[in-house]
Tab-separated table of C-alpha atoms in Angstrom:
chain	number	residue	atom	x	y	z
A	2	UNK	CA	-16.060	-7.963	10.488
A	3	UNK	CA	-15.859	-11.579	11.442
A	4	UNK	CA	-12.625	-13.446	10.787
A	5	UNK	CA	-13.229	-17.190	10.356
A	6	UNK	CA	-9.654	-18.449	9.998
A	7	UNK	CA	-6.043	-17.751	11.171
A	8	UNK	CA	-3.126	-19.641	9.840
A	9	UNK	CA	0.509	-19.378	10.665
A	10	UNK	CA	2.112	-20.227	7.445
A	11	UNK	CA	5.021	-19.427	4.875
A	12	UNK	CA	3.885	-18.646	1.422
A	13	UNK	CA	6.446	-18.461	-1.532
A	14	UNK	CA	6.425	-15.528	-3.886
A	15	UNK	CA	5.236	-17.678	-6.626
A	16	UNK	CA	2.201	-19.004	-4.887
A	17	UNK	CA	1.085	-15.481	-3.897
A	18	UNK	CA	1.466	-14.083	-7.502
A	19	UNK	CA	-0.284	-17.179	-8.936
A	20	UNK	CA	-3.244	-16.570	-6.504
A	21	UNK	CA	-3.198	-12.775	-7.317
A	22	UNK	CA	-3.533	-13.066	-10.904
A	23	UNK	CA	-6.075	-15.755	-10.758
A	24	UNK	CA	-8.518	-13.402	-8.847
A	25	UNK	CA	-10.218	-11.861	-11.865
A	26	UNK	CA	-11.359	-15.279	-13.159
A	27	UNK	CA	-12.504	-16.534	-9.694
A	28	UNK	CA	-14.516	-13.403	-9.198
A	29	UNK	CA	-16.435	-14.064	-12.145
A	30	UNK	CA	-16.498	-10.436	-13.205
A	31	UNK	CA	-15.375	-8.861	-16.420
A	32	UNK	CA	-15.262	-5.177	-17.615
A	33	UNK	CA	-16.402	-6.278	-21.185
A	34	UNK	CA	-14.414	-6.407	-24.297
A	35	UNK	CA	-10.804	-4.869	-24.130
A	36	UNK	CA	-9.325	-4.082	-27.427
A	37	UNK	CA	-5.750	-3.610	-26.389
A	38	UNK	CA	-3.376	-6.519	-26.566
A	39	UNK	CA	-2.330	-6.248	-22.841
A	40	UNK	CA	-3.952	-4.275	-19.954
A	41	UNK	CA	-4.324	-4.255	-16.249
A	42	UNK	CA	-6.301	-2.600	-13.545
A	43	UNK	CA	-5.152	-2.264	-9.929
A	44	UNK	CA	-6.302	-0.563	-6.776
A	45	UNK	CA	-3.575	1.867	-6.073
A	46	UNK	CA	-4.278	1.859	-2.327
A	47	UNK	CA	-4.011	-1.876	-1.774
A	48	UNK	CA	-1.916	-2.682	-5.007
A	49	UNK	CA	-4.431	-5.595	-5.645
A	50	UNK	CA	-5.326	-6.617	-9.251
A	51	UNK	CA	-8.949	-6.092	-10.313
A	52	UNK	CA	-8.456	-7.157	-13.782
A	53	UNK	CA	-5.722	-8.207	-16.139
A	54	UNK	CA	-5.430	-9.109	-19.830
A	55	UNK	CA	-2.008	-10.450	-20.633
A	56	UNK	CA	-0.572	-8.597	-17.906
A	57	UNK	CA	2.847	-10.328	-17.934
A	58	UNK	CA	3.483	-10.578	-21.772
A	59	UNK	CA	6.547	-8.615	-22.934
A	60	UNK	CA	5.436	-5.340	-24.706
A	61	UNK	CA	7.017	-2.379	-26.158
A	62	UNK	CA	6.193	0.573	-23.647
A	63	UNK	CA	6.968	3.655	-25.853
A	64	UNK	CA	6.913	6.968	-24.040
A	65	UNK	CA	5.345	5.464	-20.823
A	66	UNK	CA	9.186	4.878	-20.091
A	67	UNK	CA	9.353	8.396	-19.224
A	68	UNK	CA	7.499	7.624	-15.899
A	69	UNK	CA	10.577	5.748	-14.693
A	70	UNK	CA	12.852	8.408	-16.029
A	71	UNK	CA	10.814	11.122	-13.979
A	72	UNK	CA	10.722	8.823	-10.888
A	73	UNK	CA	14.541	8.554	-10.759
A	74	UNK	CA	14.913	12.230	-11.222
A	75	UNK	CA	12.610	13.057	-8.463
A	76	UNK	CA	14.250	10.575	-6.240
A	77	UNK	CA	18.007	11.897	-6.717
A	78	UNK	CA	17.596	15.530	-7.482
A	79	UNK	CA	15.895	18.753	-6.317
A	80	UNK	CA	13.379	20.917	-8.496
A	81	UNK	CA	15.694	23.967	-8.436
A	82	UNK	CA	18.509	22.341	-9.574
A	83	UNK	CA	20.126	23.837	-12.841
A	84	UNK	CA	20.569	21.608	-15.843
A	85	UNK	CA	23.277	22.575	-18.751
A	86	UNK	CA	22.266	20.779	-21.756
A	87	UNK	CA	25.115	18.526	-23.124
A	88	UNK	CA	25.948	18.386	-26.787
A	89	UNK	CA	24.430	14.952	-27.362
A	90	UNK	CA	20.672	15.226	-26.370
A	91	UNK	CA	19.680	17.954	-28.660
A	92	UNK	CA	20.055	15.204	-31.473
A	93	UNK	CA	17.334	12.951	-30.035
A	94	UNK	CA	14.570	12.060	-32.576
A	95	UNK	CA	10.921	12.033	-32.283
A	96	UNK	CA	8.963	14.118	-30.067
A	97	UNK	CA	11.104	17.023	-28.511
A	98	UNK	CA	11.122	20.850	-27.576
A	99	UNK	CA	14.254	21.490	-29.320
A	100	UNK	CA	16.666	22.161	-26.406
A	101	UNK	CA	20.054	23.877	-27.395
A	102	UNK	CA	23.608	22.701	-26.240
A	103	UNK	CA	24.718	25.159	-23.377
A	104	UNK	CA	21.276	25.995	-22.551
A	105	UNK	CA	20.211	25.865	-18.768
A	106	UNK	CA	16.956	24.983	-17.445
A	107	UNK	CA	15.776	23.695	-13.955
A	108	UNK	CA	14.854	20.094	-13.229
A	109	UNK	CA	11.375	21.229	-12.437
A	110	UNK	CA	11.123	22.845	-16.207
A	111	UNK	CA	12.553	19.623	-17.745
A	112	UNK	CA	10.070	17.394	-15.894
A	113	UNK	CA	7.187	19.351	-17.347
A	114	UNK	CA	8.564	18.944	-20.710
A	115	UNK	CA	9.315	15.332	-20.191
A	116	UNK	CA	5.983	14.415	-19.033
A	117	UNK	CA	3.508	16.716	-20.850
A	118	UNK	CA	5.215	17.202	-24.307
A	119	UNK	CA	6.799	13.800	-24.140
A	120	UNK	CA	10.222	15.483	-25.229
A	121	UNK	CA	12.698	12.740	-26.091
A	122	UNK	CA	15.480	15.276	-26.090
A	123	UNK	CA	14.643	16.308	-22.461
A	124	UNK	CA	14.656	12.550	-21.436
A	125	UNK	CA	18.133	12.166	-22.631
A	126	UNK	CA	19.094	15.532	-21.123
A	127	UNK	CA	17.857	14.456	-17.616
A	128	UNK	CA	19.664	11.036	-18.220
A	129	UNK	CA	22.926	12.328	-18.992
A	130	UNK	CA	22.658	15.077	-16.175
A	131	UNK	CA	21.942	12.212	-13.637
A	132	UNK	CA	24.421	9.541	-14.605
A	133	UNK	CA	26.701	10.900	-17.332
A	134	UNK	CA	25.451	8.687	-19.960
A	135	UNK	CA	22.372	6.965	-21.286
A	136	UNK	CA	23.714	3.711	-20.982
A	137	UNK	CA	24.491	4.338	-17.206
A	138	UNK	CA	20.963	5.820	-16.665
A	139	UNK	CA	19.470	2.815	-18.244
A	140	UNK	CA	21.278	0.542	-15.619
A	141	UNK	CA	19.775	2.719	-12.804
A	142	UNK	CA	16.211	2.405	-14.423
A	143	UNK	CA	16.689	-1.401	-14.475
A	144	UNK	CA	17.877	-1.682	-10.769
A	145	UNK	CA	15.197	0.401	-9.761
A	146	UNK	CA	12.533	-1.660	-11.581
A	147	UNK	CA	13.666	-4.691	-9.938
A	148	UNK	CA	13.552	-2.903	-6.395
A	149	UNK	CA	9.798	-2.106	-7.370
A	150	UNK	CA	8.724	-5.591	-8.250
A	151	UNK	CA	8.882	-5.137	-12.002
A	152	UNK	CA	9.719	-8.936	-12.932
A	153	UNK	CA	10.186	-8.792	-16.725
A	154	UNK	CA	11.341	-5.323	-17.502
A	155	UNK	CA	14.606	-4.215	-19.342
A	156	UNK	CA	15.077	-0.592	-20.405
A	157	UNK	CA	17.745	0.556	-22.703
A	158	UNK	CA	16.936	4.268	-22.861
A	159	UNK	CA	15.163	6.957	-20.964
A	160	UNK	CA	12.354	7.632	-23.347
A	161	UNK	CA	11.139	4.733	-25.132
A	162	UNK	CA	12.370	4.894	-28.514
A	163	UNK	CA	12.115	1.535	-30.398
A	164	UNK	CA	14.658	-1.020	-29.368
A	165	UNK	CA	14.093	-4.619	-29.497
A	166	UNK	CA	15.625	-5.040	-26.007
A	167	UNK	CA	13.464	-2.324	-24.546
A	168	UNK	CA	10.684	-4.023	-23.167
A	169	UNK	CA	8.335	-4.419	-20.073
A	170	UNK	CA	4.813	-5.591	-19.209
A	171	UNK	CA	1.613	-4.108	-18.077
A	172	UNK	CA	2.011	-5.436	-14.491
A	173	UNK	CA	5.546	-3.988	-14.243
A	174	UNK	CA	4.459	-0.617	-15.495
A	175	UNK	CA	1.776	-0.612	-12.757
A	176	UNK	CA	4.394	-1.247	-10.139
A	177	UNK	CA	6.305	1.878	-11.340
A	178	UNK	CA	3.175	3.894	-11.382
A	179	UNK	CA	2.534	3.118	-7.896
A	180	UNK	CA	5.860	4.417	-6.686
A	181	UNK	CA	5.740	7.342	-8.981
A	182	UNK	CA	2.397	8.615	-7.702
A	183	UNK	CA	3.880	8.873	-4.010
A	184	UNK	CA	5.476	12.081	-5.289
A	185	UNK	CA	3.228	15.111	-4.905
A	186	UNK	CA	5.108	17.041	-7.702
A	187	UNK	CA	4.555	14.279	-10.274
A	188	UNK	CA	1.027	13.966	-9.363
A	189	UNK	CA	0.748	17.688	-10.038
A	190	UNK	CA	2.712	17.779	-13.212
A	191	UNK	CA	0.601	14.935	-14.803
A	192	UNK	CA	-2.533	16.522	-14.074
A	193	UNK	CA	-1.493	19.844	-15.650
A	194	UNK	CA	-2.967	20.742	-19.013
A	195	UNK	CA	-0.221	23.090	-20.314
A	196	UNK	CA	2.772	24.702	-19.031
A	197	UNK	CA	5.069	27.531	-20.282
A	198	UNK	CA	8.934	27.341	-19.988
A	199	UNK	CA	9.974	30.748	-19.765
A	200	UNK	CA	12.988	32.237	-21.998
A	201	UNK	CA	16.531	30.934	-21.277
A	202	UNK	CA	20.092	31.910	-21.964
A	203	UNK	CA	19.640	30.291	-25.429
A	204	UNK	CA	16.084	30.734	-26.130
A	205	UNK	CA	14.437	34.191	-26.188
A	206	UNK	CA	11.019	32.824	-26.656
A	207	UNK	CA	8.693	30.951	-23.944
A	208	UNK	CA	8.088	27.258	-24.852
A	209	UNK	CA	4.467	26.304	-24.483
A	210	UNK	CA	3.876	22.638	-23.851
A	211	UNK	CA	0.570	20.788	-23.734
A	212	UNK	CA	-0.351	17.422	-22.128
A	213	UNK	CA	-0.875	14.571	-24.344
A	214	UNK	CA	-3.405	12.941	-22.148
A	215	UNK	CA	-6.780	14.049	-23.830
A	216	UNK	CA	-8.844	12.576	-20.569
A	217	UNK	CA	-7.874	15.999	-19.067
A	218	UNK	CA	-9.357	18.298	-21.712
A	219	UNK	CA	-10.599	16.393	-24.669
A	220	UNK	CA	-14.066	17.775	-25.893
A	221	UNK	CA	-15.718	18.514	-29.144
A	222	UNK	CA	-14.768	17.351	-32.679
A	223	UNK	CA	-12.043	14.792	-32.875
A	224	UNK	CA	-12.209	14.236	-29.144
A	225	UNK	CA	-15.244	11.589	-29.082
A	226	UNK	CA	-15.450	7.923	-28.349
A	227	UNK	CA	-18.348	5.585	-28.684
A	228	UNK	CA	-19.026	4.389	-25.275
A	229	UNK	CA	-22.201	2.042	-23.980
A	230	UNK	CA	-24.188	2.974	-26.910
A	231	UNK	CA	-23.267	6.873	-26.936
A	232	UNK	CA	-20.850	9.312	-28.418
A	233	UNK	CA	-19.203	11.124	-25.354
A	234	UNK	CA	-16.276	13.281	-24.938
A	235	UNK	CA	-12.907	11.760	-24.264
A	236	UNK	CA	-12.603	14.328	-21.226
A	237	UNK	CA	-13.257	12.452	-17.900
A	238	UNK	CA	-12.782	14.218	-14.625
A	239	UNK	CA	-12.056	11.118	-12.650
A	240	UNK	CA	-8.750	10.634	-14.460
A	241	UNK	CA	-5.818	12.571	-12.746
A	242	UNK	CA	-2.833	11.447	-14.831
A	243	UNK	CA	-0.334	9.719	-16.047
A	244	UNK	CA	1.541	9.223	-19.206
A	245	UNK	CA	0.764	8.294	-22.949
A	246	UNK	CA	3.055	6.917	-25.267
A	247	UNK	CA	3.276	5.842	-29.011
A	248	UNK	CA	5.555	4.221	-31.583
A	249	UNK	CA	4.852	2.157	-34.775
A	250	UNK	CA	6.044	-0.768	-32.795
A	251	UNK	CA	4.139	-0.130	-29.411
A	252	UNK	CA	1.099	1.568	-30.989
A	253	UNK	CA	-0.969	3.320	-28.483
A	254	UNK	CA	0.062	2.958	-24.820
A	255	UNK	CA	-1.374	4.593	-21.554
A	256	UNK	CA	-0.774	4.399	-17.914
A	257	UNK	CA	-3.502	6.352	-16.125
A	258	UNK	CA	-4.639	7.139	-12.714
A	259	UNK	CA	-8.226	7.780	-11.629
A	260	UNK	CA	-10.089	8.710	-8.390
A	261	UNK	CA	-13.795	8.612	-7.459
A	262	UNK	CA	-15.948	7.968	-4.586
A	263	UNK	CA	-12.817	7.029	-2.339
A	264	UNK	CA	-11.578	4.570	-4.844
A	265	UNK	CA	-8.152	5.122	-6.369
A	266	UNK	CA	-7.213	3.147	-9.390
A	267	UNK	CA	-4.400	2.878	-12.041
A	268	UNK	CA	-4.839	1.195	-15.238
A	269	UNK	CA	-2.073	0.264	-18.007
A	270	UNK	CA	-3.183	-0.239	-21.650
A	271	UNK	CA	-0.603	-1.558	-24.097
A	272	UNK	CA	-0.712	-1.733	-27.998
A	273	UNK	CA	-4.105	-0.222	-28.595
A	274	UNK	CA	-5.454	1.190	-31.830
A	275	UNK	CA	-6.135	4.646	-32.253
A	276	UNK	CA	-8.945	5.968	-29.924
A	277	UNK	CA	-9.591	2.542	-28.564
A	278	UNK	CA	-6.775	3.461	-26.105
A	279	UNK	CA	-9.364	5.824	-24.474
A	280	UNK	CA	-12.165	3.425	-24.905
A	281	UNK	CA	-10.261	0.738	-23.177
A	282	UNK	CA	-9.036	2.929	-20.368
A	283	UNK	CA	-12.591	4.456	-19.661
A	284	UNK	CA	-13.935	0.734	-19.788
A	285	UNK	CA	-11.408	-0.511	-17.250
A	286	UNK	CA	-11.814	2.614	-14.936
A	287	UNK	CA	-15.519	2.453	-14.798
A	288	UNK	CA	-15.416	-1.302	-14.261
A	289	UNK	CA	-13.451	-0.570	-11.078
A	290	UNK	CA	-15.679	1.981	-9.880
A	291	UNK	CA	-18.800	0.220	-10.455
A	292	UNK	CA	-18.130	-3.203	-9.247
A	293	UNK	CA	-15.884	-2.773	-6.355
A	294	UNK	CA	-16.432	-1.173	-2.836
A	295	UNK	CA	-13.833	-0.087	-0.354
A	296	UNK	CA	-13.381	-2.238	2.664
A	297	UNK	CA	-11.244	-1.587	5.592
A	298	UNK	CA	-9.489	-4.666	7.144
A	299	UNK	CA	-7.942	-3.154	10.161
A	300	UNK	CA	-7.036	0.312	11.497
A	301	UNK	CA	-3.547	1.544	11.899
A	302	UNK	CA	-1.923	-0.061	15.003
A	303	UNK	CA	-4.694	-2.462	15.601
A	304	UNK	CA	-3.948	-5.848	17.417
A	305	UNK	CA	-4.326	-8.431	14.628
A	306	UNK	CA	-3.167	-11.706	16.492
A	307	UNK	CA	-0.384	-13.364	18.192
A	308	UNK	CA	2.592	-15.390	17.374
A	309	UNK	CA	3.684	-18.340	19.504
A	310	UNK	CA	7.515	-17.693	19.552
A	311	UNK	CA	9.361	-20.982	18.914
A	312	UNK	CA	6.143	-22.924	19.251
A	313	UNK	CA	5.887	-22.041	22.968
A	314	UNK	CA	2.389	-21.505	23.798
A	315	UNK	CA	3.500	-19.298	26.975
A	316	UNK	CA	5.439	-16.863	24.888
A	317	UNK	CA	3.294	-14.898	22.481
A	318	UNK	CA	4.251	-11.786	20.315
A	319	UNK	CA	1.611	-9.556	19.692
A	320	UNK	CA	1.224	-8.707	15.912
A	321	UNK	CA	-0.204	-5.104	14.880
A	322	UNK	CA	-1.142	-3.427	11.690
A	323	UNK	CA	1.476	-0.779	10.616
A	324	UNK	CA	-1.041	1.294	8.851
A	325	UNK	CA	-4.791	1.272	7.881
A	326	UNK	CA	-5.412	-1.828	5.702
A	327	UNK	CA	-7.619	-1.373	2.902
A	328	UNK	CA	-8.715	-2.967	-0.427
A	329	UNK	CA	-11.604	-3.081	-2.852
A	330	UNK	CA	-13.862	-5.988	-2.850
A	331	UNK	CA	-16.494	-6.921	-5.481
A	332	UNK	CA	-19.918	-5.750	-4.756
A	333	UNK	CA	-21.254	-9.324	-4.967
A	334	UNK	CA	-19.163	-10.602	-2.092
A	335	UNK	CA	-19.793	-10.997	1.563
A	336	UNK	CA	-17.209	-9.390	3.772
A	337	UNK	CA	-18.079	-11.774	6.380
A	338	UNK	CA	-16.260	-14.472	4.413
A	339	UNK	CA	-12.972	-12.796	4.470
A	340	UNK	CA	-10.140	-14.779	6.270
A	341	UNK	CA	-6.637	-13.971	6.667
A	342	UNK	CA	-3.104	-15.623	7.153
A	343	UNK	CA	-0.016	-14.410	8.818
A	344	UNK	CA	3.339	-14.995	7.982
A	345	UNK	CA	6.375	-14.159	10.344
A	346	UNK	CA	9.629	-12.790	8.833
A	347	UNK	CA	11.757	-15.699	7.861
A	348	UNK	CA	14.666	-14.364	10.012
A	349	UNK	CA	12.615	-13.335	13.035
A	350	UNK	CA	14.380	-13.427	16.206
A	351	UNK	CA	14.253	-11.796	19.530
A	352	UNK	CA	14.802	-8.941	20.611
A	353	UNK	CA	12.740	-6.700	18.322
A	354	UNK	CA	12.472	-2.781	18.205
A	355	UNK	CA	9.282	-0.713	18.687
A	356	UNK	CA	7.740	-0.359	15.298
A	357	UNK	CA	9.877	-3.063	13.584
A	358	UNK	CA	8.247	-4.979	10.678
A	359	UNK	CA	7.944	-8.550	11.892
A	360	UNK	CA	5.424	-10.217	9.770
A	361	UNK	CA	2.968	-9.982	6.775
A	362	UNK	CA	-0.839	-10.482	6.839
A	363	UNK	CA	-2.758	-11.556	3.846
A	364	UNK	CA	-6.525	-11.471	3.293
A	365	UNK	CA	-8.504	-13.725	1.179
A	366	UNK	CA	-12.075	-14.337	0.133
A	367	UNK	CA	-12.897	-17.835	-1.050
A	368	UNK	CA	-9.193	-18.554	-1.513
A	369	UNK	CA	-8.643	-15.380	-3.486
A	370	UNK	CA	-5.792	-12.935	-2.443
A	371	UNK	CA	-7.401	-9.514	-1.796
A	372	UNK	CA	-4.444	-7.812	-0.327
A	373	UNK	CA	-1.303	-8.048	2.081
A	374	UNK	CA	0.110	-5.668	4.632
A	375	UNK	CA	3.219	-5.631	6.847
A	376	UNK	CA	2.838	-6.371	10.548
A	377	UNK	CA	4.877	-4.661	13.158
A	378	UNK	CA	5.298	-4.826	16.910
A	379	UNK	CA	4.307	-1.621	19.088
A	380	UNK	CA	6.731	-2.407	21.854
A	381	UNK	CA	10.517	-3.308	22.091
A	382	UNK	CA	10.434	-7.231	23.335
A	383	UNK	CA	13.589	-8.876	24.424
A	384	UNK	CA	13.847	-12.578	25.282
A	385	UNK	CA	13.508	-11.766	28.914
A	386	UNK	CA	10.330	-9.547	28.674
A	387	UNK	CA	8.794	-12.032	26.440
A	388	UNK	CA	9.144	-14.904	28.741
A	389	UNK	CA	5.701	-15.899	30.076
A	390	UNK	CA	3.584	-13.433	28.046
A	391	UNK	CA	0.086	-14.576	27.223
A	392	UNK	CA	-2.540	-13.459	24.830
A	393	UNK	CA	-4.463	-11.703	27.946
A	394	UNK	CA	-1.325	-10.151	29.607
A	395	UNK	CA	1.309	-8.407	27.826
A	396	UNK	CA	2.863	-5.055	27.488
A	397	UNK	CA	-0.380	-4.049	25.299
A	398	UNK	CA	-2.086	-4.056	28.550
A	399	UNK	CA	-0.590	-0.743	29.379
A	400	UNK	CA	-0.683	0.907	25.958
A	401	UNK	CA	-3.702	3.122	25.161
A	402	UNK	CA	-4.889	2.295	21.827
A	403	UNK	CA	-8.010	4.104	20.447
A	404	UNK	CA	-8.953	1.563	17.767
A	405	UNK	CA	-12.477	-0.056	17.993
A	406	UNK	CA	-11.257	-3.606	18.730
A	407	UNK	CA	-8.562	-2.126	21.362
A	408	UNK	CA	-11.523	-0.162	23.073
A	409	UNK	CA	-13.632	-3.274	23.138
A	410	UNK	CA	-10.961	-5.201	24.686
A	411	UNK	CA	-10.129	-2.509	27.240
A	412	UNK	CA	-13.805	-2.568	28.167
A	413	UNK	CA	-13.762	-6.327	28.697
A	414	UNK	CA	-10.577	-6.020	30.853
A	415	UNK	CA	-12.339	-3.296	33.028
A	416	UNK	CA	-15.546	-5.465	33.481
A	417	UNK	CA	-13.606	-8.396	34.308
A	418	UNK	CA	-11.457	-6.518	36.747
A	419	UNK	CA	-14.563	-4.995	38.451
A	420	UNK	CA	-16.241	-8.524	38.561
A	421	UNK	CA	-12.895	-10.092	40.236
A	422	UNK	CA	-12.942	-7.209	42.756
A	423	UNK	CA	-16.647	-7.773	43.737
A	424	UNK	CA	-15.932	-11.465	43.939
A	425	UNK	CA	-13.012	-10.920	46.360
A	426	UNK	CA	-15.012	-8.326	48.539
A	427	UNK	CA	-17.849	-10.645	48.596
A	428	UNK	CA	-15.684	-13.493	50.258
A	429	UNK	CA	-14.090	-10.901	52.641
A	430	UNK	CA	-17.561	-9.742	53.721
A	431	UNK	CA	-18.803	-13.265	54.346
A	432	UNK	CA	-15.869	-14.182	56.357
A	433	UNK	CA	-16.341	-11.049	58.309
A	434	UNK	CA	-19.803	-11.943	59.223
A	435	UNK	CA	-18.904	-15.417	60.446
A	436	UNK	CA	-16.066	-14.258	62.651
A	437	UNK	CA	-17.332	-14.495	66.527
A	438	UNK	CA	-17.404	-11.334	68.452
A	439	UNK	CA	-14.615	-10.611	70.912
A	440	UNK	CA	-17.206	-9.313	73.401
A	441	UNK	CA	-19.190	-11.211	75.913
A	442	UNK	CA	-21.277	-14.422	74.697
A	443	UNK	CA	-23.312	-16.514	76.909
A	444	UNK	CA	-23.100	-19.651	74.635
A	445	UNK	CA	-21.845	-22.435	76.904
A	446	UNK	CA	-19.674	-24.154	74.402
A	447	UNK	CA	-17.960	-21.001	73.306
A	448	UNK	CA	-17.533	-19.916	77.145
A	449	UNK	CA	-15.777	-23.294	77.752
A	450	UNK	CA	-13.530	-23.012	74.787
A	451	UNK	CA	-12.548	-19.645	75.756
A	452	UNK	CA	-11.626	-20.552	79.272
A	453	UNK	CA	-9.475	-23.568	78.265
A	454	UNK	CA	-7.297	-21.222	76.153
A	455	UNK	CA	-4.308	-19.554	77.720
A	456	UNK	CA	-4.340	-15.953	77.776
A	457	UNK	CA	-1.657	-14.556	75.199
A	458	UNK	CA	-0.619	-12.145	78.098
A	459	UNK	CA	0.745	-14.940	80.192
A	460	UNK	CA	3.438	-16.050	77.723
A	461	UNK	CA	6.749	-14.612	78.937
A	462	UNK	CA	9.866	-15.416	77.042
A	463	UNK	CA	12.934	-16.989	78.924
């Protein structure tokens, strides 16, 4: 890969977001007609936006809200914890599994009921178990949403039942989904077709819950969509989750995850009508699979560039990638045209610790932001050790790095060292050949010169 441009710059959040969501138009690509009022498609590896339609428009999320509820429970509780059902949650309306006051279930069992059966009574029971009240849990939901980069979200309950103040956006839900899929147990639950909750102390019969996501099993009559001129089953093996939702106000909603040919996608559809939910989702997912290819910008711990500390060209801090940096790029674009910019942390000061995040790298193509990633230092650097460092000689000289760029650099260093050694030895050999022998020589001039010298042995100190 050829990198044509390197700039050290400071970019504001507003500017980066503006570039990010201008990307679809600039790529001149389109998945075709999306019937839903709001939609977004992102690469779940790089978090880049591949397509969006009204991605920041305030919408009702319905039961997609439960993904945030599940995330908070997984972050704060163990699966084997026992939950005793309170007096209030069994009274929840809408979809439910009819939990009973005083009944005991595990967190794991309740999560299956929450995400598969979309049980509102379970959502309230988990919220009360975690925070003591629905109101307190909603505050935690909103705080976590902000931490995840959800810019326009406000939750008032853990299930998504209608409330004028319970709103979010397709973009915000994608941020929540990105965090949720980091949890292996959640990924396991959302791809499960059905689950049996065993009898409890209050319920002698097992409860059978089925996933509302028909992408996992929808075949036959009643499970068809008209797609690209054909009538096909809703079932699509590439889809691996996540959460559906429906209310009269929100209409059909769906956050989906999908994986195929090394590409990992998340799509969000809000306010779709009927089976257009599945048609729009399939259209977005296939658009991502068919029009974008994975590209590796840098390997983990690869040397990216150097930063001139306080503008001093003699003091350069090496910047390394924290992890593999990958993203999807349109099939029509040339990877050779990729450029990047680096930005140091605004409060960057020496010393820094090994592995500390000290900057950010952003990759662009034709001015369009593709992805960004953190930069770190691989060595502890103090004010004293950094003085006099240059781009060729620094602590990285002694670190064994197996990345392709590092191996090439190592080879160049070895070749330069050998060339320098040969040059030095060549000079020494020439001097040796020119030096006169100490034995007899009959050249008159040399003989005269030798006789004119005082033998060193005649010198006696006083």
